[in-house]
Amino acid sequence: MDIFEVRPFADASITYGKGETAFEHIRQNWEHSDIPEYPFTSRAEWSLVEWLGTSGISNGQIDSLLKMKWMQDNPPSFKSAKEMWKQIDDHIEAGPAWHVKEVILPEAPNEPQILYYRDIVECLKYLEQNPAFDGFMNYEPVLWSSDEELS
C-alpha cells in the first residue's frame, strides 16, 4: 500500500478572495428583482433548493425526499431532482462559449483542420461557480510523493 506525503508550497500563489458560486450569483440577482425567489416560489423553497444542491445528496435521494408525505403535503414547484436542476440550469449562465478556428497545417495545406476550443480563463471562472467544488479547490501547488519515492 502506498503512503503519500503531501508537501505544500505555501508561497507559490496568491489568492484574491473568494468568488461566488452559481447559487450565490442567483441569490444576488433575486435580491435586486421584483420576484426575489425566482425561479422558485418562496424564500423557503429557495433555501430548500440551495441545501439540496449543495449537500452532496444524490438525485435519487432528492427524489425519495420529494416523495415523503410531508413534501407531498407541502410540495415545491418541482417534482423531481431533474426538474429542480432544470430550473436552476435555465437561470444560470451556460458554460463558456465554444470558439471555432480553421487551422492550415504546413504539412497539409489543402486539408484545413477545424479547432474547437474554449477560453481557459472563462472555463476556470465557470468551474469556480460550481457549488460542488466549494471548499475543495486548492490554489497553490502541492507535491505528492509516494513512500517509494521517499525511500
GROMACS .gro file of N, CA and C in nm:
model
  453
    1MET      N    1   0.084  -0.118   0.000
    1MET     CA    2   0.000   0.000   0.000
    1MET      C    3   0.089   0.124   0.000
    2ASP      N    4   0.062   0.214  -0.091
    2ASP     CA    5   0.138   0.338  -0.097
    2ASP      C    6   0.090   0.437   0.008
    3ILE      N    7   0.184   0.502   0.070
    3ILE     CA    8   0.154   0.611   0.162
    3ILE      C    9   0.204   0.737   0.094
    4PHE      N   10   0.121   0.838   0.091
    4PHE     CA   11   0.160   0.961   0.023
    4PHE      C   12   0.189   1.071   0.122
    5GLU      N   13   0.289   1.146   0.092
    5GLU     CA   14   0.320   1.266   0.167
    5GLU      C   15   0.285   1.383   0.077
    6VAL      N   16   0.218   1.480   0.132
    6VAL     CA   17   0.181   1.599   0.056
    6VAL      C   18   0.255   1.717   0.115
    7ARG      N   19   0.335   1.781   0.032
    7ARG     CA   20   0.411   1.898   0.077
    7ARG      C   21   0.360   2.022   0.004
    8PRO      N   22   0.300   2.116   0.076
    8PRO     CA   23   0.252   2.238   0.010
    8PRO      C   24   0.366   2.335  -0.017
    9PHE      N   25   0.344   2.419  -0.113
    9PHE     CA   26   0.436   2.528  -0.144
    9PHE      C   27   0.361   2.656  -0.111
   10ALA      N   28   0.361   2.693   0.015
   10ALA     CA   29   0.275   2.800   0.064
   10ALA      C   30   0.298   2.935  -0.003
   11ASP      N   31   0.417   2.964  -0.046
   11ASP     CA   32   0.445   3.096  -0.103
   11ASP      C   33   0.435   3.096  -0.255
   12ALA      N   34   0.380   2.991  -0.314
   12ALA     CA   35   0.380   2.978  -0.460
   12ALA      C   36   0.265   3.052  -0.527
   13SER      N   37   0.163   3.091  -0.452
   13SER     CA   38   0.050   3.157  -0.516
   13SER      C   39  -0.013   3.258  -0.422
   14ILE      N   40  -0.097   3.339  -0.480
   14ILE     CA   41  -0.169   3.440  -0.405
   14ILE      C   42  -0.316   3.428  -0.442
   15THR      N   43  -0.405   3.433  -0.344
   15THR     CA   44  -0.548   3.436  -0.374
   15THR      C   45  -0.598   3.578  -0.352
   16TYR      N   46  -0.705   3.610  -0.421
   16TYR     CA   47  -0.761   3.744  -0.413
   16TYR      C   48  -0.903   3.741  -0.359
   17GLY      N   49  -0.926   3.657  -0.260
   17GLY     CA   50  -1.059   3.646  -0.202
   17GLY      C   51  -1.137   3.534  -0.267
   18LYS      N   52  -1.262   3.522  -0.226
   18LYS     CA   53  -1.347   3.413  -0.272
   18LYS      C   54  -1.446   3.465  -0.375
   19GLY      N   55  -1.463   3.391  -0.484
   19GLY     CA   56  -1.564   3.425  -0.584
   19GLY      C   57  -1.699   3.374  -0.539
   20GLU      N   58  -1.798   3.394  -0.622
   20GLU     CA   59  -1.932   3.348  -0.586
   20GLU      C   60  -1.969   3.222  -0.662
   21THR      N   61  -2.045   3.134  -0.596
   21THR     CA   62  -2.095   3.014  -0.663
   21THR      C   63  -2.216   3.052  -0.747
   22ALA      N   64  -2.263   2.959  -0.828
   22ALA     CA   65  -2.382   2.985  -0.910
   22ALA      C   66  -2.501   3.019  -0.821
   23PHE      N   67  -2.516   2.950  -0.706
   23PHE     CA   68  -2.626   2.981  -0.616
   23PHE      C   69  -2.614   3.123  -0.561
   24GLU      N   70  -2.493   3.163  -0.525
   24GLU     CA   71  -2.473   3.299  -0.475
   24GLU      C   72  -2.503   3.401  -0.583
   25HIS      N   73  -2.468   3.370  -0.707
   25HIS     CA   74  -2.496   3.459  -0.820
   25HIS      C   75  -2.647   3.477  -0.838
   26ILE      N   76  -2.720   3.365  -0.834
   26ILE     CA   77  -2.866   3.373  -0.847
   26ILE      C   78  -2.924   3.452  -0.730
   27ARG      N   79  -2.874   3.425  -0.607
   27ARG     CA   80  -2.925   3.495  -0.489
   27ARG      C   81  -2.905   3.646  -0.503
   28GLN      N   82  -2.788   3.687  -0.550
   28GLN     CA   83  -2.764   3.831  -0.567
   28GLN      C   84  -2.860   3.890  -0.669
   29ASN      N   85  -2.887   3.817  -0.777
   29ASN     CA   86  -2.981   3.867  -0.878
   29ASN      C   87  -3.122   3.878  -0.822
   30TRP      N   88  -3.166   3.778  -0.744
   30TRP     CA   89  -3.303   3.787  -0.696
   30TRP      C   90  -3.320   3.885  -0.583
   31GLU      N   91  -3.214   3.920  -0.514
   31GLU     CA   92  -3.226   4.021  -0.410
   31GLU      C   93  -3.255   4.159  -0.469
   32HIS      N   94  -3.225   4.175  -0.598
   32HIS     CA   95  -3.246   4.303  -0.664
   32HIS      C   96  -3.359   4.297  -0.766
   33SER      N   97  -3.445   4.196  -0.757
   33SER     CA   98  -3.553   4.184  -0.855
   33SER      C   99  -3.688   4.199  -0.786
   34ASP      N  100  -3.793   4.208  -0.869
   34ASP     CA  101  -3.929   4.219  -0.816
   34ASP      C  102  -3.979   4.088  -0.757
   35ILE      N  103  -3.931   3.977  -0.808
   35ILE     CA  104  -3.966   3.844  -0.757
   35ILE      C  105  -3.837   3.784  -0.704
   36PRO      N  106  -3.804   3.811  -0.579
   36PRO     CA  107  -3.671   3.777  -0.529
   36PRO      C  108  -3.636   3.629  -0.530
   37GLU      N  109  -3.734   3.539  -0.524
   37GLU     CA  110  -3.703   3.397  -0.518
   37GLU      C  111  -3.699   3.331  -0.656
   38TYR      N  112  -3.732   3.406  -0.759
   38TYR     CA  113  -3.740   3.350  -0.894
   38TYR      C  114  -3.611   3.275  -0.927
   39PRO      N  115  -3.615   3.156  -0.981
   39PRO     CA  116  -3.729   3.085  -1.039
   39PRO      C  117  -3.808   3.000  -0.940
   40PHE      N  118  -3.788   3.017  -0.812
   40PHE     CA  119  -3.861   2.938  -0.713
   40PHE      C  120  -3.970   3.023  -0.651
   41THR      N  121  -4.061   2.960  -0.576
   41THR     CA  122  -4.183   3.029  -0.533
   41THR      C  123  -4.171   3.105  -0.402
   42SER      N  124  -4.070   3.076  -0.322
   42SER     CA  125  -4.057   3.143  -0.193
   42SER      C  126  -3.913   3.133  -0.143
   43ARG      N  127  -3.885   3.211  -0.041
   43ARG     CA  128  -3.752   3.201   0.019
   43ARG      C  129  -3.731   3.063   0.084
   44ALA      N  130  -3.840   3.007   0.139
   44ALA     CA  131  -3.830   2.873   0.199
   44ALA      C  132  -3.793   2.771   0.091
   45GLU      N  133  -3.858   2.780  -0.025
   45GLU     CA  134  -3.825   2.687  -0.133
   45GLU      C  135  -3.683   2.711  -0.182
   46TRP      N  136  -3.644   2.838  -0.190
   46TRP     CA  137  -3.507   2.870  -0.232
   46TRP      C  138  -3.406   2.806  -0.136
   47SER      N  139  -3.431   2.817  -0.005
   47SER     CA  140  -3.334   2.760   0.090
   47SER      C  141  -3.333   2.608   0.081
   48LEU      N  142  -3.448   2.546   0.053
   48LEU     CA  143  -3.452   2.401   0.032
   48LEU      C  144  -3.367   2.364  -0.089
   49VAL      N  145  -3.386   2.434  -0.200
   49VAL     CA  146  -3.312   2.406  -0.323
   49VAL      C  147  -3.162   2.428  -0.302
   50GLU      N  148  -3.127   2.534  -0.233
   50GLU     CA  149  -2.985   2.561  -0.207
   50GLU      C  150  -2.925   2.446  -0.126
   51TRP      N  151  -2.998   2.399  -0.024
   51TRP     CA  152  -2.946   2.288   0.056
   51TRP      C  153  -2.936   2.161  -0.027
   52LEU      N  154  -3.042   2.129  -0.103
   52LEU     CA  155  -3.040   2.009  -0.186
   52LEU      C  156  -2.925   2.013  -0.286
   53GLY      N  157  -2.900   2.132  -0.341
   53GLY     CA  158  -2.797   2.146  -0.443
   53GLY      C  159  -2.655   2.145  -0.390
   54THR      N  160  -2.637   2.174  -0.263
   54THR     CA  161  -2.501   2.182  -0.209
   54THR      C  162  -2.470   2.076  -0.103
   55SER      N  163  -2.569   1.995  -0.066
   55SER     CA  164  -2.550   1.899   0.043
   55SER      C  165  -2.472   1.775   0.002
   56GLY      N  166  -2.467   1.748  -0.128
   56GLY     CA  167  -2.397   1.629  -0.174
   56GLY      C  168  -2.484   1.506  -0.183
   57ILE      N  169  -2.615   1.518  -0.154
   57ILE     CA  170  -2.701   1.400  -0.168
   57ILE      C  171  -2.729   1.376  -0.316
   58SER      N  172  -2.759   1.252  -0.348
   58SER     CA  173  -2.777   1.213  -0.489
   58SER      C  174  -2.915   1.255  -0.540
   59ASN      N  175  -2.931   1.252  -0.671
   59ASN     CA  176  -3.061   1.281  -0.731
   59ASN      C  177  -3.166   1.182  -0.684
   60GLY      N  178  -3.127   1.056  -0.670
   60GLY     CA  179  -3.220   0.954  -0.619
   60GLY      C  180  -3.267   0.986  -0.478
   61GLN      N  181  -3.176   1.034  -0.394
   61GLN     CA  182  -3.212   1.071  -0.257
   61GLN      C  183  -3.304   1.194  -0.257
   62ILE      N  184  -3.278   1.289  -0.347
   62ILE     CA  185  -3.367   1.405  -0.359
   62ILE      C  186  -3.506   1.359  -0.400
   63ASP      N  187  -3.513   1.269  -0.499
   63ASP     CA  188  -3.643   1.218  -0.544
   63ASP      C  189  -3.715   1.146  -0.430
   64SER      N  190  -3.641   1.068  -0.349
   64SER     CA  191  -3.702   1.000  -0.235
   64SER      C  192  -3.756   1.101  -0.134
   65LEU      N  193  -3.681   1.205  -0.107
   65LEU     CA  194  -3.726   1.310  -0.016
   65LEU      C  195  -3.854   1.375  -0.067
   66LEU      N  196  -3.860   1.402  -0.198
   66LEU     CA  197  -3.977   1.467  -0.255
   66LEU      C  198  -4.101   1.378  -0.252
   67LYS      N  199  -4.084   1.247  -0.234
   67LYS     CA  200  -4.198   1.154  -0.228
   67LYS      C  201  -4.250   1.136  -0.085
   68MET      N  202  -4.179   1.193   0.012
   68MET     CA  203  -4.223   1.179   0.152
   68MET      C  204  -4.355   1.253   0.173
   69LYS      N  205  -4.433   1.204   0.270
   69LYS     CA  206  -4.565   1.260   0.298
   69LYS      C  207  -4.560   1.410   0.323
   70TRP      N  208  -4.467   1.455   0.405
   70TRP     CA  209  -4.460   1.598   0.436
   70TRP      C  210  -4.437   1.680   0.309
   71MET      N  211  -4.349   1.630   0.223
   71MET     CA  212  -4.321   1.703   0.098
   71MET      C  213  -4.443   1.699   0.005
   72GLN      N  214  -4.519   1.589   0.009
   72GLN     CA  215  -4.641   1.581  -0.073
   72GLN      C  216  -4.745   1.681  -0.023
   73ASP      N  217  -4.749   1.702   0.109
   73ASP     CA  218  -4.843   1.799   0.166
   73ASP      C  219  -4.798   1.943   0.147
   74ASN      N  220  -4.669   1.963   0.128
   74ASN     CA  221  -4.610   2.096   0.109
   74ASN      C  222  -4.521   2.093  -0.015
   75PRO      N  223  -4.579   2.069  -0.132
   75PRO     CA  224  -4.495   2.043  -0.250
   75PRO      C  225  -4.422   2.168  -0.299
   76PRO      N  226  -4.296   2.150  -0.335
   76PRO     CA  227  -4.224   2.260  -0.400
   76PRO      C  228  -4.270   2.270  -0.546
   77SER      N  229  -4.216   2.364  -0.619
   77SER     CA  230  -4.258   2.386  -0.758
   77SER      C  231  -4.200   2.283  -0.853
   78PHE      N  232  -4.118   2.192  -0.804
   78PHE     CA  233  -4.059   2.087  -0.886
   78PHE      C  234  -4.095   1.952  -0.826
   79LYS      N  235  -4.108   1.851  -0.912
   79LYS     CA  236  -4.150   1.719  -0.866
   79LYS      C  237  -4.036   1.617  -0.860
   80SER      N  238  -3.919   1.655  -0.911
   80SER     CA  239  -3.806   1.562  -0.912
   80SER      C  240  -3.676   1.642  -0.910
   81ALA      N  241  -3.567   1.570  -0.882
   81ALA     CA  242  -3.435   1.634  -0.885
   81ALA      C  243  -3.407   1.687  -1.025
   82LYS      N  244  -3.446   1.611  -1.126
   82LYS     CA  245  -3.424   1.654  -1.265
   82LYS      C  246  -3.492   1.787  -1.293
   83GLU      N  247  -3.617   1.802  -1.247
   83GLU     CA  248  -3.688   1.929  -1.267
   83GLU      C  249  -3.622   2.043  -1.189
   84MET      N  250  -3.576   2.013  -1.067
   84MET     CA  251  -3.508   2.116  -0.986
   84MET      C  252  -3.383   2.165  -1.058
   85TRP      N  253  -3.300   2.069  -1.105
   85TRP     CA  254  -3.177   2.109  -1.173
   85TRP      C  255  -3.207   2.184  -1.302
   86LYS      N  256  -3.315   2.148  -1.371
   86LYS     CA  257  -3.351   2.219  -1.494
   86LYS      C  258  -3.387   2.364  -1.463
   87GLN      N  259  -3.464   2.386  -1.354
   87GLN     CA  260  -3.498   2.523  -1.316
   87GLN      C  261  -3.371   2.603  -1.285
   88ILE      N  262  -3.277   2.540  -1.219
   88ILE     CA  263  -3.151   2.608  -1.188
   88ILE      C  264  -3.074   2.634  -1.316
   89ASP      N  265  -3.060   2.531  -1.399
   89ASP     CA  266  -2.983   2.544  -1.523
   89ASP      C  267  -3.041   2.650  -1.616
   90ASP      N  268  -3.174   2.663  -1.616
   90ASP     CA  269  -3.237   2.762  -1.703
   90ASP      C  270  -3.211   2.905  -1.658
   91HIS      N  271  -3.162   2.922  -1.534
   91HIS     CA  272  -3.145   3.057  -1.480
   91HIS      C  273  -3.003   3.090  -1.436
   92ILE      N  274  -2.909   3.007  -1.473
   92ILE     CA  275  -2.770   3.043  -1.452
   92ILE      C  276  -2.701   3.043  -1.587
   93GLU      N  277  -2.590   3.108  -1.591
   93GLU     CA  278  -2.516   3.117  -1.716
   93GLU      C  279  -2.476   2.978  -1.763
   94ALA      N  280  -2.487   2.960  -1.894
   94ALA     CA  281  -2.438   2.835  -1.952
   94ALA      C  282  -2.286   2.837  -1.944
   95GLY      N  283  -2.226   2.726  -1.973
   95GLY     CA  284  -2.080   2.720  -1.971
   95GLY      C  285  -2.020   2.816  -2.073
   96PRO      N  286  -1.891   2.830  -2.068
   96PRO     CA  287  -1.823   2.921  -2.162
   96PRO      C  288  -1.852   2.884  -2.307
   97ALA      N  289  -1.854   2.984  -2.390
   97ALA     CA  290  -1.885   2.964  -2.532
   97ALA      C  291  -1.774   2.886  -2.603
   98TRP      N  292  -1.815   2.808  -2.700
   98TRP     CA  293  -1.719   2.739  -2.786
   98TRP      C  294  -1.674   2.835  -2.895
   99HIS      N  295  -1.547   2.828  -2.929
   99HIS     CA  296  -1.491   2.906  -3.039
   99HIS      C  297  -1.446   2.809  -3.147
  100VAL      N  298  -1.446   2.855  -3.268
  100VAL     CA  299  -1.406   2.771  -3.381
  100VAL      C  300  -1.302   2.847  -3.462
  101LYS      N  301  -1.199   2.773  -3.500
  101LYS     CA  302  -1.094   2.834  -3.580
  101LYS      C  303  -1.046   2.732  -3.683
  102GLU      N  304  -1.031   2.778  -3.805
  102GLU     CA  305  -0.977   2.691  -3.909
  102GLU      C  306  -0.825   2.701  -3.906
  103VAL      N  307  -0.761   2.586  -3.906
  103VAL     CA  308  -0.615   2.580  -3.896
  103VAL      C  309  -0.562   2.513  -4.022
  104ILE      N  310  -0.464   2.577  -4.085
  104ILE     CA  311  -0.398   2.519  -4.201
  104ILE      C  312  -0.258   2.473  -4.157
  105LEU      N  313  -0.235   2.344  -4.167
  105LEU     CA  314  -0.105   2.290  -4.129
  105LEU      C  315  -0.011   2.295  -4.249
  106PRO      N  316   0.116   2.330  -4.226
  106PRO     CA  317   0.211   2.337  -4.338
  106PRO      C  318   0.226   2.203  -4.410
  107GLU      N  319   0.208   2.093  -4.336
  107GLU     CA  320   0.223   1.960  -4.396
  107GLU      C  321   0.104   1.923  -4.484
  108ALA      N  322  -0.011   1.988  -4.462
  108ALA     CA  323  -0.133   1.955  -4.538
  108ALA      C  324  -0.209   2.083  -4.571
  109PRO      N  325  -0.153   2.166  -4.658
  109PRO     CA  326  -0.216   2.296  -4.687
  109PRO      C  327  -0.354   2.282  -4.753
  110ASN      N  328  -0.383   2.171  -4.815
  110ASN     CA  329  -0.512   2.153  -4.882
  110ASN      C  330  -0.615   2.081  -4.795
  111GLU      N  331  -0.578   2.053  -4.669
  111GLU     CA  332  -0.668   1.984  -4.577
  111GLU      C  333  -0.686   2.068  -4.451
  112PRO      N  334  -0.767   2.171  -4.457
  112PRO     CA  335  -0.786   2.256  -4.339
  112PRO      C  336  -0.847   2.176  -4.223
  113GLN      N  337  -0.799   2.204  -4.105
  113GLN     CA  338  -0.847   2.139  -3.982
  113GLN      C  339  -0.933   2.239  -3.904
  114ILE      N  340  -1.032   2.189  -3.838
  114ILE     CA  341  -1.119   2.274  -3.757
  114ILE      C  342  -1.084   2.251  -3.610
  115LEU      N  343  -1.051   2.360  -3.542
  115LEU     CA  344  -1.016   2.355  -3.400
  115LEU      C  345  -1.132   2.415  -3.320
  116TYR      N  346  -1.188   2.335  -3.230
  116TYR     CA  347  -1.291   2.383  -3.138
  116TYR      C  348  -1.224   2.401  -3.003
  117TYR      N  349  -1.249   2.513  -2.940
  117TYR     CA  350  -1.186   2.538  -2.809
  117TYR      C  351  -1.269   2.635  -2.728
  118ARG      N  352  -1.239   2.637  -2.599
  118ARG     CA  353  -1.300   2.732  -2.506
  118ARG      C  354  -1.189   2.812  -2.441
  119ASP      N  355  -1.221   2.933  -2.401
  119ASP     CA  356  -1.126   3.019  -2.332
  119ASP      C  357  -1.100   2.960  -2.193
  120ILE      N  358  -0.976   2.929  -2.162
  120ILE     CA  359  -0.942   2.862  -2.036
  120ILE      C  360  -0.977   2.947  -1.914
  121VAL      N  361  -0.964   3.077  -1.923
  121VAL     CA  362  -0.999   3.164  -1.809
  121VAL      C  363  -1.149   3.160  -1.785
  122GLU      N  364  -1.229   3.164  -1.894
  122GLU     CA  365  -1.374   3.153  -1.878
  122GLU      C  366  -1.412   3.018  -1.817
  123CYS      N  367  -1.343   2.912  -1.858
  123CYS     CA  368  -1.370   2.778  -1.802
  123CYS      C  369  -1.341   2.775  -1.652
  124LEU      N  370  -1.230   2.832  -1.612
  124LEU     CA  371  -1.194   2.834  -1.469
  124LEU      C  372  -1.296   2.913  -1.389
  125LYS      N  373  -1.339   3.028  -1.442
  125LYS     CA  374  -1.441   3.107  -1.373
  125LYS      C  375  -1.570   3.027  -1.357
  126TYR      N  376  -1.609   2.957  -1.463
  126TYR     CA  377  -1.731   2.878  -1.460
  126TYR      C  378  -1.720   2.765  -1.357
  127LEU      N  379  -1.607   2.696  -1.355
  127LEU     CA  380  -1.588   2.587  -1.259
  127LEU      C  381  -1.588   2.637  -1.116
  128GLU      N  382  -1.532   2.755  -1.094
  128GLU     CA  383  -1.529   2.811  -0.959
  128GLU      C  384  -1.669   2.842  -0.908
  129GLN      N  385  -1.765   2.861  -0.997
  129GLN     CA  386  -1.903   2.889  -0.955
  129GLN      C  387  -1.977   2.764  -0.913
  130ASN      N  388  -1.924   2.647  -0.945
  130ASN     CA  389  -1.993   2.523  -0.917
  130ASN      C  390  -1.989   2.494  -0.767
  131PRO      N  391  -2.106   2.486  -0.702
  131PRO     CA  392  -2.107   2.463  -0.557
  131PRO      C  393  -2.046   2.329  -0.516
  132ALA      N  394  -2.038   2.234  -0.608
  132ALA     CA  395  -1.979   2.105  -0.574
  132ALA      C  396  -1.831   2.118  -0.539
  133PHE      N  397  -1.766   2.221  -0.590
  133PHE     CA  398  -1.624   2.240  -0.563
  133PHE      C  399  -1.598   2.335  -0.447
  134ASP      N  400  -1.703   2.395  -0.391
  134ASP     CA  401  -1.686   2.494  -0.285
  134ASP      C  402  -1.613   2.431  -0.167
  135GLY      N  403  -1.500   2.487  -0.130
  135GLY     CA  404  -1.421   2.437  -0.018
  135GLY      C  405  -1.323   2.327  -0.055
  136PHE      N  406  -1.322   2.285  -0.182
  136PHE     CA  407  -1.235   2.176  -0.224
  136PHE      C  408  -1.131   2.217  -0.328
  137MET      N  409  -1.122   2.345  -0.359
  137MET     CA  410  -1.025   2.390  -0.458
  137MET      C  411  -0.898   2.435  -0.389
  138ASN      N  412  -0.786   2.395  -0.447
  138ASN     CA  413  -0.656   2.440  -0.397
  138ASN      C  414  -0.600   2.541  -0.496
  139TYR      N  415  -0.542   2.644  -0.442
  139TYR     CA  416  -0.487   2.750  -0.528
  139TYR      C  417  -0.336   2.759  -0.519
  140GLU      N  418  -0.275   2.657  -0.462
  140GLU     CA  419  -0.131   2.653  -0.456
  140GLU      C  420  -0.085   2.513  -0.493
  141PRO      N  421   0.027   2.502  -0.557
  141PRO     CA  422   0.074   2.369  -0.596
  141PRO      C  423   0.117   2.288  -0.474
  142VAL      N  424   0.102   2.157  -0.486
  142VAL     CA  425   0.149   2.065  -0.382
  142VAL      C  426   0.228   1.955  -0.449
  143LEU      N  427   0.319   1.897  -0.376
  143LEU     CA  428   0.399   1.785  -0.424
  143LEU      C  429   0.349   1.659  -0.356
  144TRP      N  430   0.303   1.563  -0.435
  144TRP     CA  431   0.261   1.434  -0.384
  144TRP      C  432   0.374   1.336  -0.406
  145SER      N  433   0.417   1.270  -0.301
  145SER     CA  434   0.526   1.172  -0.311
  145SER      C  435   0.480   1.042  -0.250
  146SER      N  436   0.507   0.932  -0.318
  146SER     CA  437   0.473   0.801  -0.262
  146SER      C  438   0.584   0.757  -0.168
  147ASP      N  439   0.556   0.655  -0.087
  147ASP     CA  440   0.659   0.606   0.005
  147ASP      C  441   0.780   0.553  -0.068
  148GLU      N  442   0.762   0.501  -0.191
  148GLU     CA  443   0.877   0.453  -0.269
  148GLU      C  444   0.968   0.567  -0.310
  149GLU      N  445   0.910   0.680  -0.346
  149GLU     CA  446   0.990   0.796  -0.387
  149GLU      C  447   1.063   0.858  -0.268
  150LEU      N  448   1.006   0.841  -0.149
  150LEU     CA  449   1.068   0.899  -0.029
  150LEU      C  450   1.186   0.815   0.021
  151SER      N  451   1.191   0.688  -0.018
  151SER     CA  452   1.298   0.599   0.030
  151SER      C  453   1.430   0.629  -0.036
   0.00000   0.00000   0.00000
